[in-house]
Amino acid sequence: MTGPKFSFDKPGKYIGQPTERPDTRRLLKGRGKFVDDIQLPRMLHAAFLRSPVAHAKIKSIDTSIAENIKGVVKILKGTDFIGIVEPYVGVLSHLAGLRSAPQMPLAVDTVRWQGEPVVMVIANSRAIAEDAASEIILDLEDLPAATNTEKALDKDEPVIHSEFDSNLAWERTVDVGNVDEVYARDDVVTVEKQFLFGRHTGVTLEARATIANYDPSENQLDIYYSGQAPHMMQFIYAKHLDIPEENVRVTAHDVGGAFGIKVHTYGDEIATAAAAKLMERPIKFLADRYESFMSDIHARDHVINSKMTVSKDGKILALEYDDLTGIGPFSMYPRTSAIEANQVLNLTGGPYTIPNYRANAKVVFQNKNMMCQYRAVGHPIAMALCDGLLEEAAAAINLDSVELRKRNLIPDDTYPTTSTTGMKLDDLSHQKALSKLIEMMDYEKLKKENADLKKQGMYRGIGFCSMIEVTNPSPMFYGIGGAPIASQDGATIRLDAGGGIHVASSVTEQGQGTNAVLAQVAADVFGVDMDRVQVTTGDTKTTPYGGGTWASRGAGIGGEAVYLAAEALKDQVLDVAGVMLQSKPEDLNIDNGHVIDNLSKEKRMSLADLARTVYYRGNELPSDMSPELIATRHFRVTDTPFVFTNGAMAAHVELDIETGIVKILNFWAVEDCGRVINPMLVDEQIRGGVVQGIGHALYEECLYSDDGQLLNTTLADYLVPMATEMPEIHVGHIETPTKTSVLGAKGAGEAGTGGAPACIINAVNDILRPLGVTNYQIPMTPNRLLDTLRSAKI
Amino acid sequence: MVDTKTITVTVNNEEYTSTVNVRKNLIDYLREDLGLTGSHVGCEHGVCGACTLDMNGQTVRSCLILAVQADGMEITTIEGLPSEGIAEELKKSFAKNNALQCGYCTPGMLSSALEYLNNGGRANKEEIRRHISGNYCRCTGYQAIVEAIYDVAENGVSK
Amino acid sequence: MKSSAFQYELPEDLSSALKLLNSNDLDILPLAGGQSLMPMMNFRVAQPDILIDLNKIDSLKNITIEGDYVRIGSMVRYCELEQSEIIQKHFPLIIHVIPYIAHSAIRNRGTLGGSVSLADPAAEMPSVLITLNASIELSSSNSTRSVNAEDFFKGIFETVRKSNELVTSINIPVSSMPKKFGFYEVTRRHGDYAIAGAVVTSDNGQDNFNDTRVVLFAVSTKPMRVPKSEAALNGNNFNNQDSINEAIDAVTGNSFERDLHNDETTKETLAKVSLKRAIGGLNG
């Protein structure tokens, strides 16, 4: 150790403070740089003709009229990419048995979902490309489509990939303890429910966007990327377009929302890069809203039959369910579409002690758009399932559901421990979180108020969820299975000659405030004002190698790397300062841009003076002193697959029993994400996440016809939450730092989305249950609720 | 045959004369022809509100207006919002409340918020929510945006 | 999502516009506020050969009192309608309903004539105009005719307007502003098109329903007037729960159309709820 280490004993100048994000200045001036804001010389524009049907053989494609439209430069079919793009398969070796077929960027001989890209038109403008696409004649021979998840494995259902014997992509069973023995007991109560989770999607306000530019003189491919994982995409473009990895640069500037939508490999984006290489010109592709709905990954789509057994004195004894999930015709590359089902198996019941547990998940192919990881992968399913059953069980034994939770939550003083499904759990605080939640919402008063209002014909309910969230994943998530997805991240911090510092990090920014959080950590730990910190993220050429931002890892992993790099740079600076000031490095420190005496706090020299001496007047330094004022550190989580967080949330809702409209009156969330680096940003992550969760619970659903036509492809008929209907969301914190890092930060980005659906579902059923009915199909639309209410006793 | 027309538009107090394809939307004209990329395209069917901007003193969806229809009009985009008065106060309040995450909805959101405030909108959260309910935000959950507008409605322009 | 190419015409007076509409057999579409047509063009659902922009025709932009009726030019925008002193004075029902129509930025461009011509079954104004006994004036280059609002709407996006005609004004008798009106719509989100809605008007002399009009919207292919409900109410006291229940029950038996999210049963249920609440919210 050279100088004094950063101390968390007293409040930091930045760490722990609701610091404003420097990035907002740019965005509030209209100076952001999103992919579509970039115009390159000689740039062309792509549009795709997409399959109008769910399943068909391509008999012929006639482009003769389209080719002759003025301004059309090139038309490419699926076959044109053979030999140019190496096919990709979305499997991971640690998901044993997972299978999927090779994919090409465009359909080659068969189309397998409505919306699959079939022909690419490249023209001088997007409008002309669309003109041409509309003149292409596709001759398709319809094939029967497998669209019903529940029938996907039936013998007479069409098999989507002829090389497989069925539409089964993956299956896993978890069996712990002995549920059958529990069922045989006569002192227990079992509740049984079917849960239906509709498909929805991310609706990033900036749709997917790519510019690819290829320079043949250097065999260099530059990708302007609206996404979350630049290094992963660098690998993918390099491998599948046969370009050395170091010759591929992926840059993400501003990204207009991502939510997991923008962390996958999309055929239209690969085709754009391949075409740029072929044509040696920049090509821009922007998904419009219509094609976003048809081609951005969809999420969820689960049918779950489940039961929970409790003892009459309120102990959860057994949980059993079968999860059937439809993923579209392929498993998405490279993360695969089996992760969500796997997470459901891993996470369900995670907050509780459940001695007996049996679950089976089947992942099936369908002729629908592909399903893959979207914000809070598996969490909303797992939490809604367990806490929904828990509420049912509480009602069945006539116990308040909060009391049932209290009796079964893993106690705060038992960590480290292991969940029923074998997940390592540490540094969690379920009991504290629930107590704080109850206090914040004044539960007893609220219950009484609901009961009083019911006498006046108002139907109000309360729904809870205790949850865990996967954050800061280790290599056990993807890397172990062979995916080019880094779980470690790096940070390089450089002292510039002017005395400011520059941070380059491999995590990325999509609005969460990652850049601000990194700057806060760097400024505090190194000892400069935040105004003197520049941050670069989202560039494979200038940042260390790393995973990017997904699975709530930016602050926890990226922040820790910055922490370590800032300490290392500080050590370098103090070594130099020690020589220059004839002092021991351990007696010096850095504060507010100056080297100071650590005891007296007296300023000794400015960082600018120090840096200039090192950079310009090296002659003043001893010859064995390295003129190095730059440090890189990487960080990864070891010894545990994930760093779990926990939370407790509740919703207070009113159901208009005549219209089926649910109004959310209030929402509370208590979250333990370890050390909070920026409370304002954490609160906003929770709120934004909760609202996306409310979207799933009440509004959002991709609706398909029986023959696989997506029926809602506009924002007018795919509903997302809007301002008027959204509640005030009250956020509280418990801070239990993780012991896996110095900073102690865990993630917070997905908690709201993971927990909110359960709260809404449970609150509505809190109203329905006394009326003799329940509904566990989400989204809970007026149509579905009215249907349920028709058999209610009102 | 490409049908074009020459138009003269005042954008952010600067006058531009351009020949445009008649099928080009105002938002595409501003972004592609004038390089004013601060206004964003979110849906191209008038629902998301990201392209909302001020035309002759009123908010409009610039994806639902042809560039040729802006002939003779005065347009203010996010780039042209004044660095003083209520617009500046609103921007500061957005930063302070973290009323934007990715920033994609921000140009439209500011435009709608300014319309609310300039028309005498009150410091009333329900009314603010109703007024901005034509503007999608997928990141914030809206609360911070409502707070940011509320603060300006309540405190006005600080001296 | 860019519109297909078209020829753009910007006539400065009505007769030029009508002449253009009449000029040949190409696909010609008039552009009013553009808040529905522009999305349809961007989606290439509408692909006109010629687009006739009506926004420069000043004669279509006025609201005037002409004898015993108010004439609203078809290019009057919702924001102008809302600000109009004439409308505020004579038709508080219209003023009451405007805030339910989409959002401010849409109302700043959208026109009454455009909405009427589009005939979206979920739109509010067609039903309001039927309760107000409005007539729609249609002009072609060689004739002008007036159609009662109730007869104007034929189906989903379908009216009696011929392709060579323009809606030039919406005319509402001053006397037809009812003394009492009620409006209710069910939406999942503020400003959305309704799932179901009802407009109820009554011209009361005393405490009774009189000359009642009941129009439901967003539940069928076009605004649904319910004469049986009107008959059940007429002559009965505003607080007569039996007649109100009878009026609500009379909604059953009509033909309801599902939409993407709501089946016919839900539509019927919500039509009845809307009517009940519209009656319950009768003003005055």
CSV table of C-alpha atoms in Angstrom, one decimal, chain A residues 35-299:
chain,number,residue,atom,x,y,z
A,35,VAL,CA,-27.0,6.4,-34.0
A,36,ASP,CA,-29.6,8.1,-36.2
A,37,ASP,CA,-27.9,11.5,-35.5
A,38,ILE,CA,-24.8,10.3,-37.3
A,39,GLN,CA,-24.5,10.9,-41.0
A,40,LEU,CA,-21.4,9.5,-42.8
A,41,PRO,CA,-20.2,10.5,-46.3
A,42,ARG,CA,-21.6,8.2,-49.0
A,43,MET,CA,-23.9,6.5,-46.5
A,44,LEU,CA,-26.6,4.3,-47.8
A,45,HIS,CA,-29.9,3.2,-46.1
A,46,ALA,CA,-31.3,-0.2,-45.6
A,47,ALA,CA,-34.9,-1.5,-45.4
A,48,PHE,CA,-36.0,-5.1,-45.1
A,49,LEU,CA,-38.8,-6.9,-46.6
A,50,ARG,CA,-40.0,-9.2,-43.9
A,51,SER,CA,-42.0,-12.3,-44.0
A,52,PRO,CA,-45.8,-11.6,-44.0
A,53,VAL,CA,-46.5,-15.1,-42.7
A,54,ALA,CA,-45.5,-17.3,-39.8
A,55,HIS,CA,-44.2,-20.3,-41.6
A,56,ALA,CA,-43.6,-20.9,-45.3
A,57,LYS,CA,-41.2,-22.2,-47.9
A,58,ILE,CA,-39.6,-19.5,-50.1
A,59,LYS,CA,-40.3,-20.5,-53.7
A,60,SER,CA,-38.9,-17.5,-55.4
A,61,ILE,CA,-38.2,-13.8,-54.9
A,62,ASP,CA,-38.7,-11.5,-57.8
A,63,THR,CA,-36.7,-8.2,-57.4
A,64,SER,CA,-36.8,-7.1,-61.0
A,65,ILE,CA,-39.1,-4.1,-60.6
A,66,ALA,CA,-37.4,-3.1,-57.3
A,67,GLU,CA,-33.9,-3.1,-58.8
A,68,ASN,CA,-34.9,-0.6,-61.4
A,69,ILE,CA,-36.2,2.0,-59.0
A,70,LYS,CA,-33.9,5.1,-59.2
A,71,GLY,CA,-31.8,5.3,-56.1
A,72,VAL,CA,-31.8,1.6,-55.3
A,73,VAL,CA,-28.2,0.5,-55.0
A,74,LYS,CA,-28.3,-3.2,-54.0
A,75,ILE,CA,-30.8,-5.9,-53.2
A,76,LEU,CA,-29.6,-8.9,-51.1
A,77,LYS,CA,-31.5,-12.1,-50.4
A,78,GLY,CA,-30.8,-14.7,-47.8
A,79,THR,CA,-28.8,-16.8,-50.3
A,80,ASP,CA,-26.5,-13.8,-51.0
A,81,PHE,CA,-25.1,-14.0,-47.5
A,82,ILE,CA,-24.1,-17.7,-47.8
A,83,GLY,CA,-20.3,-17.8,-47.5
A,84,ILE,CA,-20.2,-14.2,-46.3
A,85,VAL,CA,-21.8,-14.7,-42.9
A,86,GLU,CA,-21.0,-17.8,-40.8
A,87,PRO,CA,-24.3,-19.1,-39.4
A,88,TYR,CA,-24.9,-18.8,-35.7
A,89,VAL,CA,-26.5,-21.1,-33.2
A,90,GLY,CA,-27.9,-19.9,-29.9
A,91,VAL,CA,-26.8,-22.6,-27.5
A,92,LEU,CA,-24.7,-22.7,-24.3
A,93,SER,CA,-22.9,-25.7,-23.1
A,94,HIS,CA,-23.9,-25.3,-19.5
A,95,LEU,CA,-27.5,-25.5,-20.4
A,96,ALA,CA,-27.2,-29.2,-21.1
A,97,GLY,CA,-29.3,-30.4,-23.9
A,98,LEU,CA,-30.3,-27.0,-25.2
A,99,ARG,CA,-30.7,-27.1,-29.0
A,100,SER,CA,-31.4,-24.7,-31.7
A,101,ALA,CA,-30.9,-24.6,-35.5
A,102,PRO,CA,-28.3,-22.5,-37.3
A,103,GLN,CA,-29.5,-19.0,-38.2
A,104,MET,CA,-28.6,-16.7,-41.1
A,105,PRO,CA,-29.2,-13.0,-41.1
A,106,LEU,CA,-32.0,-13.3,-43.6
A,107,ALA,CA,-34.3,-16.3,-44.2
A,108,VAL,CA,-32.7,-18.6,-46.8
A,109,ASP,CA,-35.2,-21.1,-47.8
A,110,THR,CA,-37.9,-21.1,-45.1
A,111,VAL,CA,-39.5,-18.3,-43.2
A,112,ARG,CA,-40.3,-19.1,-39.6
A,113,TRP,CA,-41.9,-16.1,-38.1
A,114,GLN,CA,-43.9,-13.2,-39.4
A,115,GLY,CA,-41.4,-10.4,-39.4
A,116,GLU,CA,-38.4,-12.4,-40.2
A,117,PRO,CA,-36.2,-10.4,-42.6
A,118,VAL,CA,-36.2,-12.0,-46.1
A,119,VAL,CA,-34.8,-9.4,-48.5
A,120,MET,CA,-32.5,-6.4,-47.8
A,121,VAL,CA,-32.8,-3.3,-50.0
A,122,ILE,CA,-30.0,-0.8,-49.9
A,123,ALA,CA,-30.7,2.6,-51.4
A,124,ASN,CA,-29.9,6.3,-51.3
A,125,SER,CA,-32.6,7.0,-48.8
A,126,ARG,CA,-34.8,4.9,-46.4
A,127,ALA,CA,-37.9,6.1,-48.3
A,128,ILE,CA,-36.5,4.7,-51.6
A,129,ALA,CA,-35.5,1.5,-49.9
A,130,GLU,CA,-39.0,1.1,-48.7
A,131,ASP,CA,-40.4,1.9,-52.1
A,132,ALA,CA,-38.3,-0.9,-53.6
A,133,ALA,CA,-39.1,-3.3,-50.8
A,134,SER,CA,-42.8,-2.8,-51.5
A,135,GLU,CA,-42.2,-3.8,-55.1
A,136,ILE,CA,-40.5,-7.1,-54.4
A,137,ILE,CA,-42.7,-10.1,-55.1
A,138,LEU,CA,-42.3,-13.0,-52.6
A,139,ASP,CA,-43.6,-16.3,-53.8
A,140,LEU,CA,-44.2,-18.3,-50.6
A,141,GLU,CA,-45.7,-21.7,-50.1
A,142,ASP,CA,-47.5,-21.7,-46.7
A,143,LEU,CA,-46.5,-24.3,-44.2
A,144,PRO,CA,-48.6,-25.1,-41.1
A,145,ALA,CA,-47.5,-22.9,-38.2
A,146,ALA,CA,-46.9,-24.0,-34.7
A,147,THR,CA,-48.1,-21.1,-32.6
A,148,ASN,CA,-49.8,-22.4,-29.6
A,149,THR,CA,-47.3,-22.9,-26.7
A,150,GLU,CA,-49.4,-25.5,-25.0
A,151,LYS,CA,-49.7,-27.6,-28.1
A,152,ALA,CA,-46.1,-27.1,-29.3
A,153,LEU,CA,-45.1,-30.6,-28.1
A,154,ASP,CA,-48.2,-32.4,-29.4
A,155,LYS,CA,-47.5,-35.1,-31.9
A,156,ASP,CA,-49.6,-33.6,-34.6
A,157,GLU,CA,-48.1,-30.1,-34.3
A,158,PRO,CA,-45.8,-29.1,-37.1
A,159,VAL,CA,-42.2,-29.5,-36.2
A,160,ILE,CA,-40.4,-26.2,-37.0
A,161,HIS,CA,-36.9,-27.7,-37.5
A,162,SER,CA,-36.8,-30.9,-39.5
A,163,GLU,CA,-33.5,-31.9,-38.0
A,164,PHE,CA,-35.3,-32.2,-34.6
A,165,ASP,CA,-37.9,-34.7,-33.5
A,166,SER,CA,-40.0,-32.2,-31.8
A,167,ASN,CA,-40.4,-28.5,-30.9
A,168,LEU,CA,-38.7,-29.0,-27.6
A,169,ALA,CA,-35.6,-26.7,-27.3
A,170,TRP,CA,-34.6,-27.5,-23.7
A,171,GLU,CA,-35.9,-29.1,-20.5
A,172,ARG,CA,-34.7,-29.0,-16.9
A,173,THR,CA,-36.1,-30.4,-13.7
A,174,VAL,CA,-35.2,-29.5,-10.2
A,175,ASP,CA,-36.3,-31.8,-7.4
A,176,VAL,CA,-35.3,-31.1,-3.8
A,177,GLY,CA,-36.7,-32.9,-0.8
A,178,ASN,CA,-39.8,-34.8,-1.4
A,179,VAL,CA,-42.9,-33.0,-2.3
A,180,ASP,CA,-45.0,-36.1,-2.5
A,181,GLU,CA,-44.4,-36.9,1.2
A,182,VAL,CA,-45.8,-33.4,2.0
A,183,TYR,CA,-48.9,-33.9,-0.1
A,184,ALA,CA,-49.6,-37.2,1.8
A,185,ARG,CA,-49.8,-35.4,5.1
A,186,ASP,CA,-53.2,-34.6,6.5
A,187,ASP,CA,-52.2,-31.5,8.5
A,188,VAL,CA,-51.4,-29.4,5.4
A,189,VAL,CA,-53.3,-27.2,3.0
A,190,THR,CA,-52.4,-27.1,-0.7
A,191,VAL,CA,-53.4,-24.3,-3.1
A,192,GLU,CA,-53.2,-24.7,-6.8
A,193,LYS,CA,-53.2,-22.1,-9.6
A,194,GLN,CA,-52.4,-21.7,-13.2
A,195,PHE,CA,-50.4,-18.6,-14.1
A,196,LEU,CA,-50.4,-17.2,-17.6
A,197,PHE,CA,-47.8,-14.6,-18.5
A,198,GLY,CA,-48.4,-12.9,-21.9
A,199,ARG,CA,-45.7,-12.0,-24.3
A,200,HIS,CA,-44.5,-8.4,-24.2
A,201,THR,CA,-41.6,-6.4,-25.5
A,202,GLY,CA,-39.3,-3.6,-24.5
A,203,VAL,CA,-40.4,-0.7,-26.7
A,204,THR,CA,-37.2,1.2,-26.4
A,205,LEU,CA,-38.1,4.7,-27.4
A,206,GLU,CA,-35.1,4.8,-29.7
A,207,ALA,CA,-35.7,1.7,-31.8
A,208,ARG,CA,-32.7,-0.6,-32.7
A,209,ALA,CA,-30.2,1.3,-34.9
A,210,THR,CA,-26.9,0.4,-36.6
A,211,ILE,CA,-24.5,2.1,-38.9
A,212,ALA,CA,-21.8,-0.2,-40.4
A,213,ASN,CA,-18.8,1.2,-42.2
A,214,TYR,CA,-16.1,-0.9,-43.8
A,215,ASP,CA,-12.7,0.3,-45.0
A,216,PRO,CA,-11.2,-2.4,-47.3
A,217,SER,CA,-7.8,-0.8,-47.2
A,218,GLU,CA,-7.4,-1.7,-43.6
A,219,ASN,CA,-10.0,-4.5,-43.4
A,220,GLN,CA,-11.6,-2.4,-40.7
A,221,LEU,CA,-15.3,-2.6,-39.8
A,222,ASP,CA,-16.7,0.2,-37.7
A,223,ILE,CA,-20.1,-0.3,-36.1
A,224,TYR,CA,-22.1,2.6,-34.6
A,225,TYR,CA,-24.2,0.6,-32.1
A,226,SER,CA,-27.3,1.4,-30.1
A,227,GLY,CA,-26.7,-1.3,-27.5
A,228,GLN,CA,-25.5,-2.7,-24.3
A,229,ALA,CA,-22.6,-5.0,-25.0
A,230,PRO,CA,-20.0,-3.5,-27.4
A,231,HIS,CA,-17.3,-6.2,-26.8
A,232,MET,CA,-19.7,-9.0,-27.3
A,233,MET,CA,-20.8,-7.5,-30.6
A,234,GLN,CA,-17.2,-7.0,-31.6
A,235,PHE,CA,-16.6,-10.7,-31.2
A,236,ILE,CA,-19.7,-11.6,-33.1
A,237,TYR,CA,-19.1,-9.3,-36.1
A,238,ALA,CA,-15.5,-10.5,-36.2
A,239,LYS,CA,-16.3,-14.2,-36.0
A,240,HIS,CA,-19.3,-14.2,-38.4
A,241,LEU,CA,-18.0,-11.8,-41.0
A,242,ASP,CA,-14.4,-13.3,-40.8
A,243,ILE,CA,-12.6,-10.1,-39.8
A,244,PRO,CA,-9.9,-10.1,-37.2
A,245,GLU,CA,-11.5,-9.1,-33.9
A,246,GLU,CA,-9.1,-6.2,-33.4
A,247,ASN,CA,-10.2,-4.8,-36.8
A,248,VAL,CA,-13.8,-4.4,-35.6
A,249,ARG,CA,-14.6,-1.3,-33.6
A,250,VAL,CA,-18.0,-1.1,-32.0
A,251,THR,CA,-19.0,2.3,-30.6
A,252,ALA,CA,-22.1,3.1,-28.6
A,253,HIS,CA,-22.7,6.8,-28.0
A,254,ASP,CA,-26.1,7.7,-26.6
A,255,VAL,CA,-28.5,4.8,-26.4
A,256,GLY,CA,-32.2,5.6,-26.3
A,257,GLY,CA,-33.3,2.9,-23.9
A,258,ALA,CA,-32.2,-0.7,-24.0
A,259,PHE,CA,-33.8,-2.8,-21.2
A,260,GLY,CA,-32.2,-6.0,-22.5
A,261,ILE,CA,-33.7,-5.6,-26.0
A,262,LYS,CA,-30.4,-4.3,-27.3
A,263,VAL,CA,-28.1,-7.0,-26.1
A,264,HIS,CA,-28.8,-9.6,-28.7
A,265,THR,CA,-27.8,-10.5,-32.3
A,266,TYR,CA,-30.3,-9.4,-34.8
A,267,GLY,CA,-30.3,-10.7,-38.4
A,268,ASP,CA,-31.0,-7.3,-39.8
A,269,GLU,CA,-28.0,-5.8,-38.0
A,270,ILE,CA,-25.7,-8.6,-39.0
A,271,ALA,CA,-26.9,-8.1,-42.6
A,272,THR,CA,-26.2,-4.4,-42.4
A,273,ALA,CA,-22.6,-5.1,-41.4
A,274,ALA,CA,-22.2,-7.8,-44.0
A,275,ALA,CA,-23.6,-5.5,-46.7
A,276,ALA,CA,-21.3,-2.7,-45.7
A,277,LYS,CA,-18.4,-5.1,-46.0
A,278,LEU,CA,-19.6,-6.2,-49.4
A,279,MET,CA,-20.2,-2.7,-50.7
A,280,GLU,CA,-17.4,-1.0,-48.9
A,281,ARG,CA,-19.7,1.9,-48.0
A,282,PRO,CA,-21.4,3.0,-44.8
A,283,ILE,CA,-25.0,1.6,-44.4
A,284,LYS,CA,-27.5,2.8,-41.8
A,285,PHE,CA,-30.3,0.6,-40.6
A,286,LEU,CA,-33.0,1.9,-38.3
A,287,ALA,CA,-35.8,-0.4,-37.2
A,288,ASP,CA,-39.0,1.5,-37.5
A,289,ARG,CA,-41.7,1.0,-34.9
A,290,TYR,CA,-43.5,-1.5,-37.0
A,291,GLU,CA,-40.5,-3.7,-37.4
A,292,SER,CA,-39.5,-3.2,-33.8
A,293,PHE,CA,-42.6,-4.9,-32.7
A,294,MET,CA,-42.0,-7.8,-35.2
A,295,SER,CA,-38.3,-8.3,-34.6
A,296,ASP,CA,-37.1,-6.9,-31.3
A,297,ILE,CA,-37.0,-9.8,-28.9
A,298,HIS,CA,-40.2,-10.5,-27.1
A,299,ALA,CA,-40.2,-11.6,-23.4
